[in-house]
PDB file of C-alpha atoms in Angstrom:
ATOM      1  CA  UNK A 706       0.000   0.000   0.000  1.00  0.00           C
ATOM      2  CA  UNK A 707       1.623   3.539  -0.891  1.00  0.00           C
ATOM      3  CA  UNK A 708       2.225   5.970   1.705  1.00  0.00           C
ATOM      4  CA  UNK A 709      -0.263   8.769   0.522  1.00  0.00           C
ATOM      5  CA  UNK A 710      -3.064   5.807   0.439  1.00  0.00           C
ATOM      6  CA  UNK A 711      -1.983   4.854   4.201  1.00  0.00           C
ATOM      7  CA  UNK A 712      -2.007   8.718   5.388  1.00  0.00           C
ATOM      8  CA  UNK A 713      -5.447   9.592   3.426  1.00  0.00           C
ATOM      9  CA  UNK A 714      -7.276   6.434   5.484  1.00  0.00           C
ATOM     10  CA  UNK A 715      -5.811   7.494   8.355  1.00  0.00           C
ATOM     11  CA  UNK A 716      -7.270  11.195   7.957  1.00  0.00           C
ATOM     12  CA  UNK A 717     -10.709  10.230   6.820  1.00  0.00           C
ATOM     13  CA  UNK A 718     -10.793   8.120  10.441  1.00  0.00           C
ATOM     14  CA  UNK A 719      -9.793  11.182  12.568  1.00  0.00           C
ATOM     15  CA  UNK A 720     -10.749  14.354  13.686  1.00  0.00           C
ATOM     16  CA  UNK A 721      -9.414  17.281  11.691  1.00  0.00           C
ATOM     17  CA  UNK A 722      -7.487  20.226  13.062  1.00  0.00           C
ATOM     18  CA  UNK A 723     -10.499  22.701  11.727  1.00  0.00           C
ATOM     19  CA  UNK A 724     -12.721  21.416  14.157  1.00  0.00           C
ATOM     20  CA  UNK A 725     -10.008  20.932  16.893  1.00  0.00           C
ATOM     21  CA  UNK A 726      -9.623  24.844  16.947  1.00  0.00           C
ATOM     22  CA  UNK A 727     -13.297  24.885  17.065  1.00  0.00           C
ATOM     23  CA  UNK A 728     -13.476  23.066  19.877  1.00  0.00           C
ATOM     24  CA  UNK A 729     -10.428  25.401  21.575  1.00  0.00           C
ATOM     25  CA  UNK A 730      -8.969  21.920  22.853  1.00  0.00           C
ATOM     26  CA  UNK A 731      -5.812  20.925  22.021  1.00  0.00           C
ATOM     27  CA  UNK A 732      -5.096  17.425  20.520  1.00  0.00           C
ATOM     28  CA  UNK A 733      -2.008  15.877  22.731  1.00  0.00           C
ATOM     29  CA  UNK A 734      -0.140  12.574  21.514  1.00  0.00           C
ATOM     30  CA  UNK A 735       3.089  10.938  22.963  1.00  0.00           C
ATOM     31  CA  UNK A 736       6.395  10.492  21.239  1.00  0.00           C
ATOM     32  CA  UNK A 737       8.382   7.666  22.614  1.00  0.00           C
ATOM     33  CA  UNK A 738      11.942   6.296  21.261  1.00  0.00           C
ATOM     34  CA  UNK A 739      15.699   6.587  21.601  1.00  0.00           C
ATOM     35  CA  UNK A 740      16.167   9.912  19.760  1.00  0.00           C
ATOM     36  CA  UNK A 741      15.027  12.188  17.747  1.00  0.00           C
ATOM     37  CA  UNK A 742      17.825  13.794  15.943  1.00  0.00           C
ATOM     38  CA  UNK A 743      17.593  17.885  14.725  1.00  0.00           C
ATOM     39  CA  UNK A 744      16.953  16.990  11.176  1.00  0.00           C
ATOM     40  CA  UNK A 745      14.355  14.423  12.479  1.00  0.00           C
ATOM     41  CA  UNK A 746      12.752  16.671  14.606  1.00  0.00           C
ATOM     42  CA  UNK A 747      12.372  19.652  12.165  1.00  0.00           C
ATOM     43  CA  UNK A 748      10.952  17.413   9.589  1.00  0.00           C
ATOM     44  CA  UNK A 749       8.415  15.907  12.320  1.00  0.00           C
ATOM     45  CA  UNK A 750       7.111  19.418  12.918  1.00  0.00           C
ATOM     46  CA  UNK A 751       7.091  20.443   9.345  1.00  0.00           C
ATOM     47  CA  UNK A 752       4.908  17.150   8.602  1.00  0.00           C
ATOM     48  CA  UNK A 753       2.439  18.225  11.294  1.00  0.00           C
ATOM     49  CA  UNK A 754       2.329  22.273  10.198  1.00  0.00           C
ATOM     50  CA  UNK A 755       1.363  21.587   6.568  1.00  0.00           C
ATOM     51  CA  UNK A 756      -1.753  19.411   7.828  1.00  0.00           C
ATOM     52  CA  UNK A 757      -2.930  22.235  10.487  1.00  0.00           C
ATOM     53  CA  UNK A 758      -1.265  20.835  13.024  1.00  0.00           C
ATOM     54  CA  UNK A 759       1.262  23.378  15.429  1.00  0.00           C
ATOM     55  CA  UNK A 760       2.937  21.895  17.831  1.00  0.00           C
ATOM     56  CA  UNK A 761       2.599  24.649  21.114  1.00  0.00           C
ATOM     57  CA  UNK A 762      -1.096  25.607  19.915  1.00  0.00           C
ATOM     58  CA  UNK A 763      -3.981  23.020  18.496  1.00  0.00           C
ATOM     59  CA  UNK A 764      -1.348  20.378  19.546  1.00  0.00           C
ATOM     60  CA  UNK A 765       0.896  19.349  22.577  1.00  0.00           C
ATOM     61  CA  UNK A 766       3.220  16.564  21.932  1.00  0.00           C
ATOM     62  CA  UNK A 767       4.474  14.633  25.040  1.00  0.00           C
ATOM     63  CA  UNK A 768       8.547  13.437  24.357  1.00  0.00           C
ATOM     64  CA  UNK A 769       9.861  10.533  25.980  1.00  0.00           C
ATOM     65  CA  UNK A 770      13.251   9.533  24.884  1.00  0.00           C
ATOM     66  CA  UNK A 771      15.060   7.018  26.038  1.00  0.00           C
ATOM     67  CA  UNK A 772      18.677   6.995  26.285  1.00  0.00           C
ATOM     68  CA  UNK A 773      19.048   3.003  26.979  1.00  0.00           C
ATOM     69  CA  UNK A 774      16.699   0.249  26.231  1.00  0.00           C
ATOM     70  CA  UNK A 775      15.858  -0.912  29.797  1.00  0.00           C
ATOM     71  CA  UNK A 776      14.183   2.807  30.607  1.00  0.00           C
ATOM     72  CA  UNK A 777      12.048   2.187  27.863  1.00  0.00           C
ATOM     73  CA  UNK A 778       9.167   0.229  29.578  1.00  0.00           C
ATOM     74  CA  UNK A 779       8.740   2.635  32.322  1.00  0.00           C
ATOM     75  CA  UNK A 780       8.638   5.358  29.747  1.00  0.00           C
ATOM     76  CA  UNK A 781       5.905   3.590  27.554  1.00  0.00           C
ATOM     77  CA  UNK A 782       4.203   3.619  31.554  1.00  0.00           C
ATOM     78  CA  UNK A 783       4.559   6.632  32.253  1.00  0.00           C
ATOM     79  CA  UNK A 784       3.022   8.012  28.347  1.00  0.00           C
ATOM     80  CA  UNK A 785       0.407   5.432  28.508  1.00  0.00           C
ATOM     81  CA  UNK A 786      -0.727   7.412  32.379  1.00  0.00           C
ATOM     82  CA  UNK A 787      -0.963  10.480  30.616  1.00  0.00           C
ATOM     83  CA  UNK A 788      -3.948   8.891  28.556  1.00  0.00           C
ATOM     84  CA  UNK A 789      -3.013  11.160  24.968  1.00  0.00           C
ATOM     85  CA  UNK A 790      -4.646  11.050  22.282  1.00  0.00           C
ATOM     86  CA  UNK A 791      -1.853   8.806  20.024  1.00  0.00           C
ATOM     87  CA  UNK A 792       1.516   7.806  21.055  1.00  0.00           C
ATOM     88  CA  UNK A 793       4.096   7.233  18.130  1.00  0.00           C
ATOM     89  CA  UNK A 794       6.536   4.881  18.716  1.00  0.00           C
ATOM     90  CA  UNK A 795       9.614   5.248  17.049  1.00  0.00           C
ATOM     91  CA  UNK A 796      11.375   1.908  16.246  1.00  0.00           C
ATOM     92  CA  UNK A 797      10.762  -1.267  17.026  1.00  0.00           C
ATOM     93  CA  UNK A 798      12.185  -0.735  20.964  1.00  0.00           C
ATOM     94  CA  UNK A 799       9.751   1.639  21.325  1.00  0.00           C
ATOM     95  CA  UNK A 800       7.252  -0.414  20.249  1.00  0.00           C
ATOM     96  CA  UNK A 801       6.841  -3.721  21.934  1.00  0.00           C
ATOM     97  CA  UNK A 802       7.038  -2.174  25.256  1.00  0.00           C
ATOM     98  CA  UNK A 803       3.954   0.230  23.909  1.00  0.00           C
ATOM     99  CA  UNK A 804       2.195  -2.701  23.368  1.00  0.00           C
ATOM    100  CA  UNK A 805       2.550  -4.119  26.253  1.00  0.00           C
ATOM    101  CA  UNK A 806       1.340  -1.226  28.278  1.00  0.00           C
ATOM    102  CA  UNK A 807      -1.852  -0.148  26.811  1.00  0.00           C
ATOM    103  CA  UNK A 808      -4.861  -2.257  24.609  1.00  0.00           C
ATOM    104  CA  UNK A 809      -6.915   0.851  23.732  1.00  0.00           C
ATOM    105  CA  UNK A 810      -4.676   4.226  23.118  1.00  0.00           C
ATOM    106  CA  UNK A 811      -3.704   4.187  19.213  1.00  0.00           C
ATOM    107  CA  UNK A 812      -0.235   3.608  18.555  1.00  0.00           C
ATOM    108  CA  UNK A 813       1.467   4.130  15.407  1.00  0.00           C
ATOM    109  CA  UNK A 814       4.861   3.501  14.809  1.00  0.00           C
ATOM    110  CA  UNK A 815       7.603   4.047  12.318  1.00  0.00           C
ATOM    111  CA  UNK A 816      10.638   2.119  11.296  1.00  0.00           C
ATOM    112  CA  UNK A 817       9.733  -1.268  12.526  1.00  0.00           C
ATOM    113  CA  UNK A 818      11.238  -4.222  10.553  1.00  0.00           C
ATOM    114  CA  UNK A 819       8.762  -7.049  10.090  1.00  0.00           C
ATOM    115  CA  UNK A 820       6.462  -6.069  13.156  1.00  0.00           C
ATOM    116  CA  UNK A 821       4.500  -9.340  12.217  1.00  0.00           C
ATOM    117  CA  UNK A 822       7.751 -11.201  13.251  1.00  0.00           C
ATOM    118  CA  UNK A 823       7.779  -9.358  15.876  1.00  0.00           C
ATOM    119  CA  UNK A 824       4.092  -9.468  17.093  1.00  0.00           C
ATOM    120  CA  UNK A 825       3.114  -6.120  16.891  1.00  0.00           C
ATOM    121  CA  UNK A 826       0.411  -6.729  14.173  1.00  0.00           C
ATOM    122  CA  UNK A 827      -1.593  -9.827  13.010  1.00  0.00           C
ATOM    123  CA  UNK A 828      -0.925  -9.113   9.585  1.00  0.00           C
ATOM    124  CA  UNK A 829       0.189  -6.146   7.209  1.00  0.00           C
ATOM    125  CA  UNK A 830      -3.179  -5.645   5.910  1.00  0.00           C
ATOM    126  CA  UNK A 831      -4.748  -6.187   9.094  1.00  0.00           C
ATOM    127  CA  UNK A 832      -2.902  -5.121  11.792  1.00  0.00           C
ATOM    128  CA  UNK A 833      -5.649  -6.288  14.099  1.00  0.00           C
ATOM    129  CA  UNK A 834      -5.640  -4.181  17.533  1.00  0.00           C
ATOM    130  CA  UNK A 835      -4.994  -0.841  18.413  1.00  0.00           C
ATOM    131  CA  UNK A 836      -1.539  -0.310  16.333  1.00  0.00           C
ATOM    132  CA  UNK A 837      -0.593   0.559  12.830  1.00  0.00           C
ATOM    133  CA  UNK A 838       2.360   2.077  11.603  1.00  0.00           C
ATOM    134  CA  UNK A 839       5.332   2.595   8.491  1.00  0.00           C
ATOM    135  CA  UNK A 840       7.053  -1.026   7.969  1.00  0.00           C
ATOM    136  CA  UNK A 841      10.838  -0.268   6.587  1.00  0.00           C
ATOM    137  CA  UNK A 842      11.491  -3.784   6.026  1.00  0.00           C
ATOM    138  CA  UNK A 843       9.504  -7.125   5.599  1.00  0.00           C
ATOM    139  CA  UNK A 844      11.438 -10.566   6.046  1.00  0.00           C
ATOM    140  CA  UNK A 845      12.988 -12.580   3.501  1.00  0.00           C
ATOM    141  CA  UNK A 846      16.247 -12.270   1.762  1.00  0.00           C
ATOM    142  CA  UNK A 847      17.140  -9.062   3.696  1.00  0.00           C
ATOM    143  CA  UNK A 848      20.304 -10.011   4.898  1.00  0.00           C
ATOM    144  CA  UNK A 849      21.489 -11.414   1.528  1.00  0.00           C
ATOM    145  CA  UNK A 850      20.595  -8.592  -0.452  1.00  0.00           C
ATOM    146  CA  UNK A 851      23.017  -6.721   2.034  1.00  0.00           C
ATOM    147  CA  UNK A 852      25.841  -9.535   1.688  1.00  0.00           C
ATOM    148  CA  UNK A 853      24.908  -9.105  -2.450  1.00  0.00           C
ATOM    149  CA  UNK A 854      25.995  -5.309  -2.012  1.00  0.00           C
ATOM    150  CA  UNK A 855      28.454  -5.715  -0.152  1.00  0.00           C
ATOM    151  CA  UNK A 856      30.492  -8.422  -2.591  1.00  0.00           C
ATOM    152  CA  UNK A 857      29.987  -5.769  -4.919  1.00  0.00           C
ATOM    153  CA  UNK A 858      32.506  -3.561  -2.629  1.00  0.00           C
ATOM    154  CA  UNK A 859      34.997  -6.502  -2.088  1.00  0.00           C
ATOM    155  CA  UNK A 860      34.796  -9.412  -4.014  1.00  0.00           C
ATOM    156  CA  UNK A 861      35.233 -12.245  -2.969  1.00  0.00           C
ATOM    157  CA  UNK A 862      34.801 -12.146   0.747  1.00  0.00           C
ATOM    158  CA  UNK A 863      34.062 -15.039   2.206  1.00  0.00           C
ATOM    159  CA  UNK A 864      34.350 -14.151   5.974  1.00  0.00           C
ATOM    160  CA  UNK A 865      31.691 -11.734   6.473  1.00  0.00           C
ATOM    161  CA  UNK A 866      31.085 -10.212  10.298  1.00  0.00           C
ATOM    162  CA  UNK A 867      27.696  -8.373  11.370  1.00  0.00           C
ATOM    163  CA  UNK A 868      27.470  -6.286  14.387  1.00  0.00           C
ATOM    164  CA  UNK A 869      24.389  -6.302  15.382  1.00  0.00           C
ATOM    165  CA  UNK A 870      22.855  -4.587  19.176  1.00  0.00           C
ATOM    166  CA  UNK A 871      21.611  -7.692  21.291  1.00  0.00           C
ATOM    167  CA  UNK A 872      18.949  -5.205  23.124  1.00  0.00           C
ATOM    168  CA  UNK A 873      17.068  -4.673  20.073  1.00  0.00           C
ATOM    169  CA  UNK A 874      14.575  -6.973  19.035  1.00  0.00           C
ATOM    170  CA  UNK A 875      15.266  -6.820  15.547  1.00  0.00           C
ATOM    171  CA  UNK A 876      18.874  -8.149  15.599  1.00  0.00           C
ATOM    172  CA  UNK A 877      17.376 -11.007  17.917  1.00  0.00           C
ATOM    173  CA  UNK A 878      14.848 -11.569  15.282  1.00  0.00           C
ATOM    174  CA  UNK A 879      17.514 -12.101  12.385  1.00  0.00           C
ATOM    175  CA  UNK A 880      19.961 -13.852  14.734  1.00  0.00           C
ATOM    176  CA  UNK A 881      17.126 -16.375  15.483  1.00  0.00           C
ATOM    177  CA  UNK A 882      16.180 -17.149  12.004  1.00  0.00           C
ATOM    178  CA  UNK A 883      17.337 -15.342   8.873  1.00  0.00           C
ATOM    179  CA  UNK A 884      21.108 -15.158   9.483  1.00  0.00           C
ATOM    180  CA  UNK A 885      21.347 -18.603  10.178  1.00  0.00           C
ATOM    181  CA  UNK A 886      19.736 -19.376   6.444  1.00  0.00           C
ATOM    182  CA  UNK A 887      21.670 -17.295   4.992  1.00  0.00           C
ATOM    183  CA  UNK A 888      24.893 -18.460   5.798  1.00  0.00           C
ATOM    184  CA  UNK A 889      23.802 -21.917   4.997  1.00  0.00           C
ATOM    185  CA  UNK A 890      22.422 -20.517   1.861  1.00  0.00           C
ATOM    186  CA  UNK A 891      25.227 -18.793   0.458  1.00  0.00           C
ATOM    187  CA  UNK A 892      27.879 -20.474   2.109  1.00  0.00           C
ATOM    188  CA  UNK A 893      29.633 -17.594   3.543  1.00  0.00           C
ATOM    189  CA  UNK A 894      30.646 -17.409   7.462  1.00  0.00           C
ATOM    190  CA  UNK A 895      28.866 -14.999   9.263  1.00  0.00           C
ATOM    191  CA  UNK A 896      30.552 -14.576  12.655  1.00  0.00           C
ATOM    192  CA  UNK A 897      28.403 -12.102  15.449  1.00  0.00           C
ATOM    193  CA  UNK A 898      30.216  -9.048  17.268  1.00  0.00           C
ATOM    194  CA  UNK A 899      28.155  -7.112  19.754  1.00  0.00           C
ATOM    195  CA  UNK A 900      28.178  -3.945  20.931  1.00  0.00           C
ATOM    196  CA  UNK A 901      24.982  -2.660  23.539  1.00  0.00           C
ATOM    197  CA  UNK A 902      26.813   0.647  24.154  1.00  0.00           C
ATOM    198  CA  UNK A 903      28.890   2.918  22.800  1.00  0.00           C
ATOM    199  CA  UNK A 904      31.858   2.087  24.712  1.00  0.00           C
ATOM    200  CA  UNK A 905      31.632  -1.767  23.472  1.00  0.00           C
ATOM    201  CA  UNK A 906      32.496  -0.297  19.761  1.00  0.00           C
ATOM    202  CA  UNK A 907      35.851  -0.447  19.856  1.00  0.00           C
ATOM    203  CA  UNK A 908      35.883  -4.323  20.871  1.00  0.00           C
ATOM    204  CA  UNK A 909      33.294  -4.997  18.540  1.00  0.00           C
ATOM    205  CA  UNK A 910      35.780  -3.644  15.641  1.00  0.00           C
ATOM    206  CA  UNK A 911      38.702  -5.662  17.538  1.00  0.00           C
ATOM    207  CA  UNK A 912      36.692  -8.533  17.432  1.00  0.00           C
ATOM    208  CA  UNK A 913      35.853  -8.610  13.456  1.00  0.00           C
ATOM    209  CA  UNK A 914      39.400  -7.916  12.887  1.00  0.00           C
ATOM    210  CA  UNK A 915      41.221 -10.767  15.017  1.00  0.00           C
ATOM    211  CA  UNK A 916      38.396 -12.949  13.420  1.00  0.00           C
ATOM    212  CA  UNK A 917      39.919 -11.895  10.522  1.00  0.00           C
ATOM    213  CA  UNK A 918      37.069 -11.047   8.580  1.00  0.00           C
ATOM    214  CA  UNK A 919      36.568  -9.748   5.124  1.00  0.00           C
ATOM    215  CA  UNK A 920      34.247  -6.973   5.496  1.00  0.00           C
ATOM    216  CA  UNK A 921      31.196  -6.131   8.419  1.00  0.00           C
ATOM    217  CA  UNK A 922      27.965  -4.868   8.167  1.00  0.00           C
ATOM    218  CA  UNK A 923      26.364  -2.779  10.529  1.00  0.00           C
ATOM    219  CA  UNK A 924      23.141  -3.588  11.549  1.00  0.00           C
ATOM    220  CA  UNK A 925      20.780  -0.341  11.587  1.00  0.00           C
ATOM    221  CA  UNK A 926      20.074   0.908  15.581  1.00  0.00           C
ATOM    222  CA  UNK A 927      19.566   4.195  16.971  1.00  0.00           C
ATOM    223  CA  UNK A 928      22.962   3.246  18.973  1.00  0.00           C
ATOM    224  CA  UNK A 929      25.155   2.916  15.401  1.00  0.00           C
ATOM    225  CA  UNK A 930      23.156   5.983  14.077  1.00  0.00           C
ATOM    226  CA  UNK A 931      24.250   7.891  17.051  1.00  0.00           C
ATOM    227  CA  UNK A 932      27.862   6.784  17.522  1.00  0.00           C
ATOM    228  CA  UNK A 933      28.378   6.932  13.410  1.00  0.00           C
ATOM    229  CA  UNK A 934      31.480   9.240  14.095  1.00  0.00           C
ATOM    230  CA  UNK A 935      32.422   6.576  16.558  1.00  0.00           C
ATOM    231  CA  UNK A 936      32.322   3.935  13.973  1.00  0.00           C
ATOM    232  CA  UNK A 937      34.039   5.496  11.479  1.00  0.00           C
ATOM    233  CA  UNK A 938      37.096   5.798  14.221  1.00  0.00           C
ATOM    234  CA  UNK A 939      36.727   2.656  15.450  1.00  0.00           C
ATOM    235  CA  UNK A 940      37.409   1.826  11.804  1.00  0.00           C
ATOM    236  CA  UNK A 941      40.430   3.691  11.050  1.00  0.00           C
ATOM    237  CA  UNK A 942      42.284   3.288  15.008  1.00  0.00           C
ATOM    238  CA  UNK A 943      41.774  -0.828  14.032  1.00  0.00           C
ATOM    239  CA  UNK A 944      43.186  -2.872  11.035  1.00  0.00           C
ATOM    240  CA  UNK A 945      39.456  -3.491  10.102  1.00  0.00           C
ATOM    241  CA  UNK A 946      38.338  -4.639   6.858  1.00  0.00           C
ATOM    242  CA  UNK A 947      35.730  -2.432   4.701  1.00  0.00           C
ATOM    243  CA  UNK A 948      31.999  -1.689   6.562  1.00  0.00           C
ATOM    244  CA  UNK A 949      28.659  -0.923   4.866  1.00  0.00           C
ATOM    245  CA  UNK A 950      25.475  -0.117   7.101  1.00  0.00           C
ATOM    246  CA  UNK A 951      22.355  -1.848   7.329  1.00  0.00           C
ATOM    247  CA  UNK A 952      20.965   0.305   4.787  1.00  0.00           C
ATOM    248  CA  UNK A 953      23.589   0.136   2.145  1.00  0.00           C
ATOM    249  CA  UNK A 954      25.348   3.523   2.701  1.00  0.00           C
ATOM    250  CA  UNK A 955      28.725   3.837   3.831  1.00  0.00           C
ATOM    251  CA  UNK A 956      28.295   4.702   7.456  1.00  0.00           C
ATOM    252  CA  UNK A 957      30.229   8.111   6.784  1.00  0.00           C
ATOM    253  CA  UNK A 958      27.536   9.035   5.048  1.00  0.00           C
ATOM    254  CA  UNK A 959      24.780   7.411   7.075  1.00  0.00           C
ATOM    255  CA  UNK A 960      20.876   8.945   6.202  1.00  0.00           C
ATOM    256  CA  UNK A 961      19.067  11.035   7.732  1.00  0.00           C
ATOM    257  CA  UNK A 962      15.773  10.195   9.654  1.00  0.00           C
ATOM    258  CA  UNK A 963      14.553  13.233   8.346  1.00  0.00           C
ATOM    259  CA  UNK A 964      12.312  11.552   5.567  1.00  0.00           C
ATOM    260  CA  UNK A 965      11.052   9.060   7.938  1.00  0.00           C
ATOM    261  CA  UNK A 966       9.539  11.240  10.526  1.00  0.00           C
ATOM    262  CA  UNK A 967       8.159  13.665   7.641  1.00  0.00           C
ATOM    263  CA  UNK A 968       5.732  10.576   6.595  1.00  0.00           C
ATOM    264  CA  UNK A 969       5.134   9.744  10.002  1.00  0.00           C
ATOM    265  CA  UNK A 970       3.766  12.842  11.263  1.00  0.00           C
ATOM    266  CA  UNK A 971       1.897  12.585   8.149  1.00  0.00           C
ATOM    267  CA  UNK A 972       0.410   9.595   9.216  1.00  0.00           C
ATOM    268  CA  UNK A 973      -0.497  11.650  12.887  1.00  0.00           C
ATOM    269  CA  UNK A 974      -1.587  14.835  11.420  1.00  0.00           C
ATOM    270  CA  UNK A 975      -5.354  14.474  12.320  1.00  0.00           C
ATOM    271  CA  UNK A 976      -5.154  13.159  15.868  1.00  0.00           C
ATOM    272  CA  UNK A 977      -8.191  11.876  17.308  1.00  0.00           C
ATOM    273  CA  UNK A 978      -9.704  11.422  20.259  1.00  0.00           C
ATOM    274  CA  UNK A 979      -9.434   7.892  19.854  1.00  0.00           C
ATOM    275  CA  UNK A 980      -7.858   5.918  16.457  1.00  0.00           C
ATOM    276  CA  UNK A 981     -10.660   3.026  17.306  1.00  0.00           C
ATOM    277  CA  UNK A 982      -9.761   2.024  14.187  1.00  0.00           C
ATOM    278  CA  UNK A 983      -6.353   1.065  13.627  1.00  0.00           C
ATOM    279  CA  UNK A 984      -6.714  -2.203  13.186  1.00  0.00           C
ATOM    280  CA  UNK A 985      -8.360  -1.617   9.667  1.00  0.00           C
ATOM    281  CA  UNK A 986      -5.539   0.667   8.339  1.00  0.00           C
ATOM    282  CA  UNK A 987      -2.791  -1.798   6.788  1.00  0.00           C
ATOM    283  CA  UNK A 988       0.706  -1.489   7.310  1.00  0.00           C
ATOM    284  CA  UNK A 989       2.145   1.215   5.115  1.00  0.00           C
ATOM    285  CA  UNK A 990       6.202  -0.133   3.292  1.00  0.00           C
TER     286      UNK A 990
END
């Protein structure tokens, strides 16, 4: 389903901003995730302003960021108490905690890969629930394609190392079941290196090399977006072989978020009183 299809549904279910103003009460919805980065955050509010939406006047936004994984479930309490309109949940760490914590306040999220793996949705035409949301990914030959790309860079690597974050549910997901395969598949060794904060870079790096791999991919996570100057050291202070990340840019040149959070406040831009029915908007890709 195209985005514009997924954001027009979503509209025609919810209240518009015209008769918020009417009504002098302004809509309120929760933002929950890791970060929200500058370019992120500018695009987020431009989203909402060209629908009607200002953030300050017709609506309050409630931020919860979290700067390590375990505060997120007491975050995703403490939004859920404040009973908004719509919480966003941004990534999939965001997201299953959300879940978890509340059966009846919408929740959309945004770059989730394959929340039906994850059990965020029933299906991606029908979500089922009270939770919809932007898919970036949907299983099945992810992790080759990447692999494909990166042969392309150096040929004929054989040894090929991820580093993947073991806090986000993602990575488990892949570790469990498509990593494996592919390995098998292509016949290529796929030794794990970890890293859960920034400080566990470096060994990560140290790791790859003394395993004397040919390349490593980096596994997309708000932690690798964050520490992508980090990275890019670890790389050059450690005989370490050539890196790509997760989504196929060099990590020197690692994208923006911006794009993402312009669709998703897209997708918010009407708030309602209550998005009763998110389980009959499918999962926008």
């Amino acid at each position: 389903m195209k985005r514009r299809e997924f954001i027009a549904g979503t509209a025609a279910l919810l209240v518009s901003p015209r008769r918020s103003r009417a009504q002098a009460t302004p809509r309120r919805i929760g933002f929950l995730g890791n970060f929200l980065d500058p370019p992120g955050r500018e695009a987020w509010r431009n989203g909402l302003r060209e629908r009607g939406w200002i953030e300050g006047k017709n609506l309050l936004v409630e931020y919860r960021l979290a700067e390590t994984p375990d505060r997120m479930p007491n975050l995703a309490a403490e939004l859920v108490g404040l009973t908004p309109d719509l919480i966003v949940a941004a990534g999939p760490q965001a997201a299953v905690p959300l879940k978890s914590a509340t059966a009846t306040i919408p929740i959309v999220f945004v770059a989730v890969f394959d929340p039906v793996g994850l059990g965020l949705v029933q299906s991606l035409a029908h979500p089922g629930g009270n939770i919809t949301g932007l898919a970036t990914y949907v299983p099945g030959g992810w992790v080759a394609k990447r692999i494909e790309i990166l042969r392309e860079l150096v040929p004929g690597a054989s040894k090929i190392a991820i580093l993947v974050n073991p806090g986000n549910p993602i990575h488990r997901l892949l570790l469990a079941e498509e990593i494996p395969s592919t390995a098998r598949n292509l016949g290529v060794d796929l030794p794990i290196v970890e890293a859960s904060t920034a400080e566990k870079l470096d060994i990560a790096f140290a790791s790859a090399a003394s395993q004397r791999a040919d390349a490593i991919i980096v596994f997309g996570d708000p932690l690798t977006m964050i520490e992508a100057p980090e990275l890019s050291r670890s790389q050059r202070s450690i005989i370490c072989p050539r890196f790509i990340s997760s989504d196929n840019s060099p990590m020197a040149d690692w994208s923006s978020t911006a794009p993402i959070y312009s669709t998703c406040s897209a997708v918010q831009a009407a708030t309602s009183t209550r998005f009763s029915k998110a389980s009959s908007l499918p999962i926008c890709q």
